[in-house]
Coordinates of C-alpha atoms in Angstrom, one line a residue:
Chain A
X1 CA -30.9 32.7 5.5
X2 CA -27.1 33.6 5.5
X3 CA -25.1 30.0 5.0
X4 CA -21.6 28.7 5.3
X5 CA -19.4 27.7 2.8
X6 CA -17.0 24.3 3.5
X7 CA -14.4 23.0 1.2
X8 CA -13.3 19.6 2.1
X9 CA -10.2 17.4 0.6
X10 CA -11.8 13.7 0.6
X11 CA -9.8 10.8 0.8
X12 CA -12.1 7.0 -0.5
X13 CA -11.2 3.4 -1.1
X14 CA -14.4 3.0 -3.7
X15 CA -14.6 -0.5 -4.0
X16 CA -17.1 -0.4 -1.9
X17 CA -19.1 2.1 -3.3
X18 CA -21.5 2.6 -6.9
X19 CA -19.4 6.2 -7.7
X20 CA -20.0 9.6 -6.3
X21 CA -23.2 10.3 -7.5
X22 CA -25.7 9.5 -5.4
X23 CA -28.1 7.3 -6.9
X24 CA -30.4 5.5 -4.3
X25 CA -30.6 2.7 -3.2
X26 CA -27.0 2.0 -3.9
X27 CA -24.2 3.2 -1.1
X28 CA -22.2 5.9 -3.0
X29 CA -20.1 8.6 -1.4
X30 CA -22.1 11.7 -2.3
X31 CA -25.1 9.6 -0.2
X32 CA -22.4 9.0 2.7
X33 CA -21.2 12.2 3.6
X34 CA -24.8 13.8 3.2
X35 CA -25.5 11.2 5.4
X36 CA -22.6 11.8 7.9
X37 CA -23.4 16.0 7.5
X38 CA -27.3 15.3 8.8
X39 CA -25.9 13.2 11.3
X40 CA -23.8 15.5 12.8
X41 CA -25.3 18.9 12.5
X42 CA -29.1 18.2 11.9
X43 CA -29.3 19.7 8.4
X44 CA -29.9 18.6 5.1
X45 CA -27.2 19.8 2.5
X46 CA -25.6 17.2 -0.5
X47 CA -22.2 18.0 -1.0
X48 CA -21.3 18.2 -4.7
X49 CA -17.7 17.1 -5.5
X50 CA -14.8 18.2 -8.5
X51 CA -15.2 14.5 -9.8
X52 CA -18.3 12.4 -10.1
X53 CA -15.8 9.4 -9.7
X54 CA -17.3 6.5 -11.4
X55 CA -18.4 3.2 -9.5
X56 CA -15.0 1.2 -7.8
X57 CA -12.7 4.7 -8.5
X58 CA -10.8 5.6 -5.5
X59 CA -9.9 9.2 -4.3
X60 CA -6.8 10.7 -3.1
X61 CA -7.6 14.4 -3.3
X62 CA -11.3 14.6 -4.2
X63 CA -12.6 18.2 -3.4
X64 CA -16.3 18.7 -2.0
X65 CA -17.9 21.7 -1.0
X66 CA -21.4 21.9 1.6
X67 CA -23.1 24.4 3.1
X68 CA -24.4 24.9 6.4
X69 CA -27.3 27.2 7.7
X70 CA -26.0 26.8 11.3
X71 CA -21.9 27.5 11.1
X72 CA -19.6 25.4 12.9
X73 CA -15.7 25.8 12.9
X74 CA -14.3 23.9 11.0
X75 CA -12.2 21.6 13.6
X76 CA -15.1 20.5 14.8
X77 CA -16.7 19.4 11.9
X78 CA -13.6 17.6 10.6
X79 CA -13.3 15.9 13.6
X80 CA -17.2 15.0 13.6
X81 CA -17.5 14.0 10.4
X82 CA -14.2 11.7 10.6
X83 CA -16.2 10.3 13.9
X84 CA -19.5 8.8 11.9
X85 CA -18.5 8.6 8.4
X86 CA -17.3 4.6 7.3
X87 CA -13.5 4.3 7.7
X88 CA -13.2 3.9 3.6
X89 CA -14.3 7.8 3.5
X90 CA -11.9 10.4 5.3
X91 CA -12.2 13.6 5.3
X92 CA -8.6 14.7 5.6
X93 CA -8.4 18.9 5.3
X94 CA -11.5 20.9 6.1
X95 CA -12.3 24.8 5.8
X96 CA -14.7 27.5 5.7
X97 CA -14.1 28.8 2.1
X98 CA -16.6 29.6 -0.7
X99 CA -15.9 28.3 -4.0
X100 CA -17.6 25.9 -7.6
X101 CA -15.9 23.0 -7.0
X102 CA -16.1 22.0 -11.0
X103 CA -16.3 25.2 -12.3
X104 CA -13.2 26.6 -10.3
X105 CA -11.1 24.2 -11.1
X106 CA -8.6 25.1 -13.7
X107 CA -7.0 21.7 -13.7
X108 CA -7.2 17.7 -12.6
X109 CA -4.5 14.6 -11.8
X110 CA -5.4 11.1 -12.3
X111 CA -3.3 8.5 -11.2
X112 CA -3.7 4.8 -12.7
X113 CA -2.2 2.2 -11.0
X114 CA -0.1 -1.0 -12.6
X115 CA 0.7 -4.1 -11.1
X116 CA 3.2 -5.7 -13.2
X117 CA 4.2 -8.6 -11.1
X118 CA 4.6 -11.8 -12.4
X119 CA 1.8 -12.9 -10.3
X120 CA -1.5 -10.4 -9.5
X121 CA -0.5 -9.3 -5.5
X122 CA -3.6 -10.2 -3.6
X123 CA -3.1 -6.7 -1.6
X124 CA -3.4 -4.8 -4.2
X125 CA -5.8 -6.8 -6.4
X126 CA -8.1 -3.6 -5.4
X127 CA -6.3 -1.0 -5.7
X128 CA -4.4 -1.8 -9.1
X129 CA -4.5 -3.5 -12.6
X130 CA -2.5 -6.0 -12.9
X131 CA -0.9 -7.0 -16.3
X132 CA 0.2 -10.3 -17.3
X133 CA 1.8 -9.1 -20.6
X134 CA 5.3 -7.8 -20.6
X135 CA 4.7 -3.4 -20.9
X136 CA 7.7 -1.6 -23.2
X137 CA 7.4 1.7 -21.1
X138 CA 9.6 3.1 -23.9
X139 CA 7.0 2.9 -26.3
X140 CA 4.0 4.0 -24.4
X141 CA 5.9 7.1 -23.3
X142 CA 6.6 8.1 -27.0
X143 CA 2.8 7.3 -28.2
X144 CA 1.8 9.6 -24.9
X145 CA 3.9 12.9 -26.6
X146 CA 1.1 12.5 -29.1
X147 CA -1.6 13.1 -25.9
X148 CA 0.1 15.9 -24.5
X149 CA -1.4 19.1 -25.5
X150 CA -5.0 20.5 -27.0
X151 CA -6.7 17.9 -28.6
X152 CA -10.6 16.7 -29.8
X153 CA -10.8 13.4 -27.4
X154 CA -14.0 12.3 -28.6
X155 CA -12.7 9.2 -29.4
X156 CA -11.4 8.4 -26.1
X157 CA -14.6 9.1 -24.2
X158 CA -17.8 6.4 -23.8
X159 CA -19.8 9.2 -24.0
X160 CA -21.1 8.9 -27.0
X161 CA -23.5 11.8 -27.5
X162 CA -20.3 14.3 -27.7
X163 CA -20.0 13.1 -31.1
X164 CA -24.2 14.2 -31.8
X165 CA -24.6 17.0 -29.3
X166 CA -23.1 20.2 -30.2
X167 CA -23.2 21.9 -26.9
X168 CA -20.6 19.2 -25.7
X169 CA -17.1 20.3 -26.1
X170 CA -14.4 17.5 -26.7
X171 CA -11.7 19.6 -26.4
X172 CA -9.4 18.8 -23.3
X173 CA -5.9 20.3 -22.8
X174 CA -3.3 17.1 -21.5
X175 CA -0.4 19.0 -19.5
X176 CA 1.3 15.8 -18.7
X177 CA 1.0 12.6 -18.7
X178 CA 4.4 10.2 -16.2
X179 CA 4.5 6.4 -17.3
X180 CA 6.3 4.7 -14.9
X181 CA 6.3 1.4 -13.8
X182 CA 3.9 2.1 -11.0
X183 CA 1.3 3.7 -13.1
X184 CA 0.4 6.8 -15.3
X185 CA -0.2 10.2 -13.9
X186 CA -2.3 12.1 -15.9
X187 CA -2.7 16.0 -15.8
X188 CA -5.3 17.5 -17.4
X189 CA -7.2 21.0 -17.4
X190 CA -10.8 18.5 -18.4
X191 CA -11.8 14.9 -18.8
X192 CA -14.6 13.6 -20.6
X193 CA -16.3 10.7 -19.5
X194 CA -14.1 7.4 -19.0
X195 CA -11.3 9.2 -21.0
X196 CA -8.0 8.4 -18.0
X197 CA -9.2 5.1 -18.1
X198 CA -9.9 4.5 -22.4
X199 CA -6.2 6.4 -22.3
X200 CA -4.2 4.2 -20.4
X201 CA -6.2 1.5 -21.9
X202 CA -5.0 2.3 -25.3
X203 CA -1.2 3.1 -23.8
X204 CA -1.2 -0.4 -22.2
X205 CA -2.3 -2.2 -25.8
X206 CA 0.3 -0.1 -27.0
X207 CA 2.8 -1.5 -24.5
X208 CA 1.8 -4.8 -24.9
X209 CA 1.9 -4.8 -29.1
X210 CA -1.5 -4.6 -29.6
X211 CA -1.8 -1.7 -31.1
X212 CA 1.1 0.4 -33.1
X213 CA 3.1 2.6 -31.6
X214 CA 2.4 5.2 -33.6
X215 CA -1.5 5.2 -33.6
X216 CA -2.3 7.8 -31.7
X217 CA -2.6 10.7 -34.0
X218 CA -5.1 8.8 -36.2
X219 CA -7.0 7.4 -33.5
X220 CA -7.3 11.4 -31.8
X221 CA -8.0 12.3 -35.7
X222 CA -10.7 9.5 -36.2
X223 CA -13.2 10.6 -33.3
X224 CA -14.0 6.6 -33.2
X225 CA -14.0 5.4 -30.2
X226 CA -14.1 1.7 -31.5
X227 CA -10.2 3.0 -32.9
X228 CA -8.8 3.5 -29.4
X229 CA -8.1 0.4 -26.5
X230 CA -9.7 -1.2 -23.8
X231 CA -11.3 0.8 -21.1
X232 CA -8.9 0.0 -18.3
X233 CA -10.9 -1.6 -14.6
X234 CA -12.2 0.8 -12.6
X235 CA -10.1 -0.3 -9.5
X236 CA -6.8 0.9 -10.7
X237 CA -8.1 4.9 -10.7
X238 CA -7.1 7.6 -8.4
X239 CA -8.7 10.8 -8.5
X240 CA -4.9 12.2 -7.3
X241 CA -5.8 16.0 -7.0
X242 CA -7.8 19.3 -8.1
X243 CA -6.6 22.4 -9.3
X244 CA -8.2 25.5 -7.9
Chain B
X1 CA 2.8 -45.5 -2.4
X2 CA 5.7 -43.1 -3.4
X3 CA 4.2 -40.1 -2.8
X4 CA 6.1 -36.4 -4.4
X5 CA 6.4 -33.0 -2.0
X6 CA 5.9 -29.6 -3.5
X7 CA 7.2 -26.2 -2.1
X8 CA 5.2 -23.8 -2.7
X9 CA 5.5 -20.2 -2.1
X10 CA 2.1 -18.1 -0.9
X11 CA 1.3 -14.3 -0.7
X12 CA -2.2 -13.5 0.8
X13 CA -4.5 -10.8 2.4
X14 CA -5.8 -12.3 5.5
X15 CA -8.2 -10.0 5.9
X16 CA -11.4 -12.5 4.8
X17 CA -9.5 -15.8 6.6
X18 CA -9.6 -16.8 10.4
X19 CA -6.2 -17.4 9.9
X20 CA -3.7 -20.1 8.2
X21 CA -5.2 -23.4 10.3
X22 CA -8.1 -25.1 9.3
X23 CA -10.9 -24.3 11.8
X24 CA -14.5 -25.4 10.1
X25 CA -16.7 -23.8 9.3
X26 CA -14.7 -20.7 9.0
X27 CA -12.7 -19.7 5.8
X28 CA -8.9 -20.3 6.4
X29 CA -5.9 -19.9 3.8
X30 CA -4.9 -24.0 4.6
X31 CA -8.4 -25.2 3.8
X32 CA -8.9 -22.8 0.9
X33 CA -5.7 -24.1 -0.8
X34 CA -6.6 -27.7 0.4
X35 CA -9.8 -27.3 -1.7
X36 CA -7.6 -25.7 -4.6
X37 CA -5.9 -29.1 -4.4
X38 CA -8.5 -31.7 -4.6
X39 CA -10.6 -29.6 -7.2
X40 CA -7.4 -29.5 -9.3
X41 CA -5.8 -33.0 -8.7
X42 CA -8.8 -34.9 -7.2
X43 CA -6.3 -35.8 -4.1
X44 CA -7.0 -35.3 -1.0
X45 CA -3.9 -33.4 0.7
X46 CA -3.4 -31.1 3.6
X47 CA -0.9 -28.5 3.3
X48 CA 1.3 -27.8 6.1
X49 CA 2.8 -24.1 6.5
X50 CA 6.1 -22.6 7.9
X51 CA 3.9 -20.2 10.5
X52 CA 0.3 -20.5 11.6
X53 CA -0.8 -16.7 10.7
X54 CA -3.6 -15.6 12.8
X55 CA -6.7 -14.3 12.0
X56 CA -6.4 -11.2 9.5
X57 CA -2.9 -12.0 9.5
X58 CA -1.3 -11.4 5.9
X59 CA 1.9 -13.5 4.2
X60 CA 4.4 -12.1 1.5
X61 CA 6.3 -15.0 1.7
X62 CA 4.2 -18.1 3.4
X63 CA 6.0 -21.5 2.6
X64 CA 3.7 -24.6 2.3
X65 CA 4.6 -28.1 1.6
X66 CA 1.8 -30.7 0.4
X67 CA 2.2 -33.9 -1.5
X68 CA 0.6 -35.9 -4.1
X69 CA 0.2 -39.5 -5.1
X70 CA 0.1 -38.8 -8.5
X71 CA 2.9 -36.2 -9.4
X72 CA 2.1 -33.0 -11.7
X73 CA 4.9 -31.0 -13.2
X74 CA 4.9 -28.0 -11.2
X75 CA 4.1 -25.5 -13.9
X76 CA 1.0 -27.2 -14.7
X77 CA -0.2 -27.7 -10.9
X78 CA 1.2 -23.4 -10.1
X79 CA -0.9 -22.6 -12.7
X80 CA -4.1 -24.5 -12.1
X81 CA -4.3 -24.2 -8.1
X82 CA -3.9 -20.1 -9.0
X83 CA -7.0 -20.9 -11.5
X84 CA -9.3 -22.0 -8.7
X85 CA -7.7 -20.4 -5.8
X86 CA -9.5 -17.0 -4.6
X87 CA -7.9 -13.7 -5.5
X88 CA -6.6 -13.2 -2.1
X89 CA -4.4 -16.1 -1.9
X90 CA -1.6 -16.6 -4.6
X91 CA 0.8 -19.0 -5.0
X92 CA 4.5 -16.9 -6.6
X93 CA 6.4 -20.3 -6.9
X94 CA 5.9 -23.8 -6.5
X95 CA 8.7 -26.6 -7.1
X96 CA 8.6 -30.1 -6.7
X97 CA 10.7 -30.4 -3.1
X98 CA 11.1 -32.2 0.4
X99 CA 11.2 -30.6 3.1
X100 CA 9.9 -29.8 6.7
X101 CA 8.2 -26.6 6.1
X102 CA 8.7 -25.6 10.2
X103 CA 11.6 -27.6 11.2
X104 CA 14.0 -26.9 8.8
X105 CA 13.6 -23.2 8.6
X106 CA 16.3 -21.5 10.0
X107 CA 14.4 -18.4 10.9
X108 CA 11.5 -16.1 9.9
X109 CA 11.1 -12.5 8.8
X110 CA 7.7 -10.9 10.2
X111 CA 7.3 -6.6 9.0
X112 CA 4.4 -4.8 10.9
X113 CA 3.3 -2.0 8.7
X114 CA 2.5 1.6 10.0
X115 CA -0.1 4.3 9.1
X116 CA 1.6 7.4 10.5
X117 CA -0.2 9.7 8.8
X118 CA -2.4 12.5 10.4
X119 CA -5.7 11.1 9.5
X120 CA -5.8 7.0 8.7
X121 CA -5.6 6.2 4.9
X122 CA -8.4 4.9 3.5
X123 CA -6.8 2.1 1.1
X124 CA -4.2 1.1 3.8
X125 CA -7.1 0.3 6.8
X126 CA -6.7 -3.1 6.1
X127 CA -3.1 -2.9 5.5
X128 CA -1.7 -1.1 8.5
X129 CA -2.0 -0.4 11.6
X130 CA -2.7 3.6 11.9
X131 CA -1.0 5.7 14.8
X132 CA -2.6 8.3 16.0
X133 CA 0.4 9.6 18.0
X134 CA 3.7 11.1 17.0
X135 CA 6.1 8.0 17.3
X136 CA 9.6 8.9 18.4
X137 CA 11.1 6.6 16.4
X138 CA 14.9 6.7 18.3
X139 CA 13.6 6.3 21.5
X140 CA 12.2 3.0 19.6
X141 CA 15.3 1.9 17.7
X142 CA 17.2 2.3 21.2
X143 CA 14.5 0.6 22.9
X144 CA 15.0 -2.4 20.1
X145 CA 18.4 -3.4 20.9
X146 CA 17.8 -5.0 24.0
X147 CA 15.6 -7.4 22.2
X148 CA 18.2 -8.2 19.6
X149 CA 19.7 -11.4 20.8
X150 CA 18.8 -14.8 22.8
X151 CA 16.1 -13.9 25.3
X152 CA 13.4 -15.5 27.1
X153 CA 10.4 -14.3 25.8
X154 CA 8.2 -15.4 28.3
X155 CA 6.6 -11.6 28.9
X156 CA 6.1 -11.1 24.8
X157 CA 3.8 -14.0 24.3
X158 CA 0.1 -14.2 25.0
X159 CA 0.8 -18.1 25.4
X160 CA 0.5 -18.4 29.1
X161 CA 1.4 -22.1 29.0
X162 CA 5.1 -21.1 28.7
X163 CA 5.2 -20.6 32.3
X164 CA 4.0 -23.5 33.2
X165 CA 4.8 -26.5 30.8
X166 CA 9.0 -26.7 30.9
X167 CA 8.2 -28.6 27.5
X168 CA 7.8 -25.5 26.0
X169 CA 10.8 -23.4 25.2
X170 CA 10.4 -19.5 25.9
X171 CA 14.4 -18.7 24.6
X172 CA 14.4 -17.3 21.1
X173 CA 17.1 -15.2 19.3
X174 CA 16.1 -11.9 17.0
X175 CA 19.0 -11.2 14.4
X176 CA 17.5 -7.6 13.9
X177 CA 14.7 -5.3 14.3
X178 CA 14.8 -2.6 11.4
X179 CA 12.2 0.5 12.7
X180 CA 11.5 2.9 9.9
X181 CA 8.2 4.9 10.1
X182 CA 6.9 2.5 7.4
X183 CA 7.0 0.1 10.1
X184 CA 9.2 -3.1 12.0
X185 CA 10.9 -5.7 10.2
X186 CA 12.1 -8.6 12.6
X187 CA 14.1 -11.4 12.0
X188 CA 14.4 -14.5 14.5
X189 CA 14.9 -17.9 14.4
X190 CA 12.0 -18.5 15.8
X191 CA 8.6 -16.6 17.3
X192 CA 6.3 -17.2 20.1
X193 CA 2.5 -16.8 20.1
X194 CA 1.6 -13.5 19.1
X195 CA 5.4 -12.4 20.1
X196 CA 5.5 -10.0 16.9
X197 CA 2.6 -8.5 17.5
X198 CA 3.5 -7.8 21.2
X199 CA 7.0 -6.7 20.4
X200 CA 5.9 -4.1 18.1
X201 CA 3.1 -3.3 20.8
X202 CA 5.5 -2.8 23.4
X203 CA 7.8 -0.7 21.2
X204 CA 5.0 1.7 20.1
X205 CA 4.1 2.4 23.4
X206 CA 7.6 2.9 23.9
X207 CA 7.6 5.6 20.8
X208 CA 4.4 7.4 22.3
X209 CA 6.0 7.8 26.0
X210 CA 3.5 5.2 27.2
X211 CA 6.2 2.9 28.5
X212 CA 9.5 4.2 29.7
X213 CA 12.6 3.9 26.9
X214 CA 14.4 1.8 29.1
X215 CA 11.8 -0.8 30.1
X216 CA 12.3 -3.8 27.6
X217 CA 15.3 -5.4 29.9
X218 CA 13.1 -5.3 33.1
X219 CA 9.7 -6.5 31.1
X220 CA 12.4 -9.8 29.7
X221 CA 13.0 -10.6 33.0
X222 CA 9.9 -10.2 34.8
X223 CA 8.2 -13.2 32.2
X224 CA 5.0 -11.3 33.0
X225 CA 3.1 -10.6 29.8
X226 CA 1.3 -7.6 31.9
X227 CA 4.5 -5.8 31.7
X228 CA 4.7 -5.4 28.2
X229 CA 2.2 -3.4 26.0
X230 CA -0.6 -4.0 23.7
X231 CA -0.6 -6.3 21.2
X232 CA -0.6 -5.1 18.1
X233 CA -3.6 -5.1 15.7
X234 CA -3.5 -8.3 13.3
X235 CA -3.8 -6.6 10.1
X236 CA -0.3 -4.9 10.2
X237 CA 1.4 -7.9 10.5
X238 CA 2.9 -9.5 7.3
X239 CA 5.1 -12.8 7.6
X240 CA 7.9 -11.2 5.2
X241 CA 9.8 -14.6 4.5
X242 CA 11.1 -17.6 5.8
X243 CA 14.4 -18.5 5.7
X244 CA 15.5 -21.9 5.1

């Protein structure tokens, strides 16, 4: 059977939802477009996505690709997809394109999000963390030069069988990373699991004296996790774009 | 017994409340912070509030007044009513103060937030009110002057009791609408029921061609709600500040 090929830009508010990755009986977005696919055109297909976001992660850019054995254009899709999916999932660029949507990617952005008000801004008290402690921006930019580049993040990942399992590379290349007062955009060509959130956690102890300033290099030499910060909340991540 | 006032400043995200006034059984921001109060001071003490927010009706800059028999230094009692309070409501300021929280304000700032983009943001649902249509936004700013100034707002409220009871006054002077494709910021001395929501209604029906440019002076003088347009969804609105 000859099938189509879609590649979809995904837009989610996750606080609703237990991550991506479907996992039954929880609501997760992987189960809510599949869902919102056999609605609309009758057939069975699970989308896989660039990023298996974790549980209360939101999604500015997440890339999907599903297949159809019945093709429909693309407009019309969109459009009915849009129509019966919940309004914290929106489908917001749709085309017929064939494509890996992990392995194709030669590069991902993260955005965390701060709230350093005095005083945690019920709007955004789901959408970003909000820090109580004065941040010195200065010095969490100069710990982050120590990110940048090609580096064994083991110890900035929860996943603790990278350090035991030699098939697992802990290698990732850091581009960029942009501390501003609004957040930190990260810009990576691979993340390991949890690592945006256990580095920003580590930049924000830095920020706030709780860690040196100068700790990065033998916390990336240590491959301890225990050495690095706090994992920062789920609820201030932004999958902010993929790279194809 | 001498009693003391507080001032307290309140941000919150109506979007769990059935508005500012208490209205048992339902969840309201005036009975929320009323609990705060007695599970913090063991005094029983309604708050009073600058504007009655509707239903899913959000404050950056609510003012509330409430008293005590027994005084509490400010710090101790801004801190502790933010300890029990829910996330969504939060008190920025609090001083000890007397005042008449409506009658001495001077005049009110209301913003009505947009969602202009193509397909409605997720995180912002709650937040803003997403357009669908391309707003001309000149046609609205045009439009907007003739409700700058001392009017009879008869036709922008959904109070129909203005008509009829001559206690009531229907006269009420805007300083400024500001229209930027964010959304309206209006400043008055002093609103009528839903009059915010209607005004920004009117002049988004205005921006869509729905209504006419030129209609605003005829709708003022007709004093027939029907003239004007729809009344704006409640979760754009945010009372912005009061002025005292």
């Amino acid at each position: 059977v000859p099938i189509t090929s879609y590649k979809a830009i995904v837009v989610y508010d996750g606080t609703h939802y237990y991550g991506w990755q479907k996992a039954e009986p929880h609501k997760t977005i992987q189960g809510e477009i599949e869902k919102a696919i056999a609605q609309t055109t009758g057939e069975n297909s699970l989308p896989e996505a660039a990023s298996r976001t974790d549980r209360g992660v939101h999604a500015l850019g997440q890339v999907i690709r599903f297949t159809l054995e019945k093709a429909k254009s693309p407009q019309q899709l969109h459009r009915s997809l849009n129509a019966v999916l919940p309004c914290d999932i929106r489908i917001v660029q749709l085309e017929e394109c064939d494509f890996h949507p992990t392995l194709d990617a030669i590069g991902k952005k993260y955005f965390y999000s701060f709230d350093l008000s005095p005083v945690p801004d019920p709007m955004r008290r789901l959408y970003a963390w909000h820090i109580y402690l004065p941040l010195d921006l200065e010095k969490m930019i100069n710990a982050s030069s120590h990110l940048v580049g090609t580096h064994d993040f083991t110890a900035f990942t929860n996943d603790s069988s990278v350090t035991i399992t030699p098939e697992k590379n802990p290698t990732c290349t850091l581009q960029s990373i942009e501390i501003t007062p609004e957040g930190i955009l990260i810009h990576g060509n691979r993340f390991l699991y949890k690592m945006v959130r256990n580095i920003v956690g580590t930049l924000v102890y830095i920020g706030s004296g709780k860690l040196s300033a100068d700790c990065i290099p033998n916390i990336l030499v240590s491959r301890d996790r225990k050495q690095a910060g706090v994992t920062a909340p789920a609820h201030g991540l932004y999958l902010h774009q993929v790279l194809y």
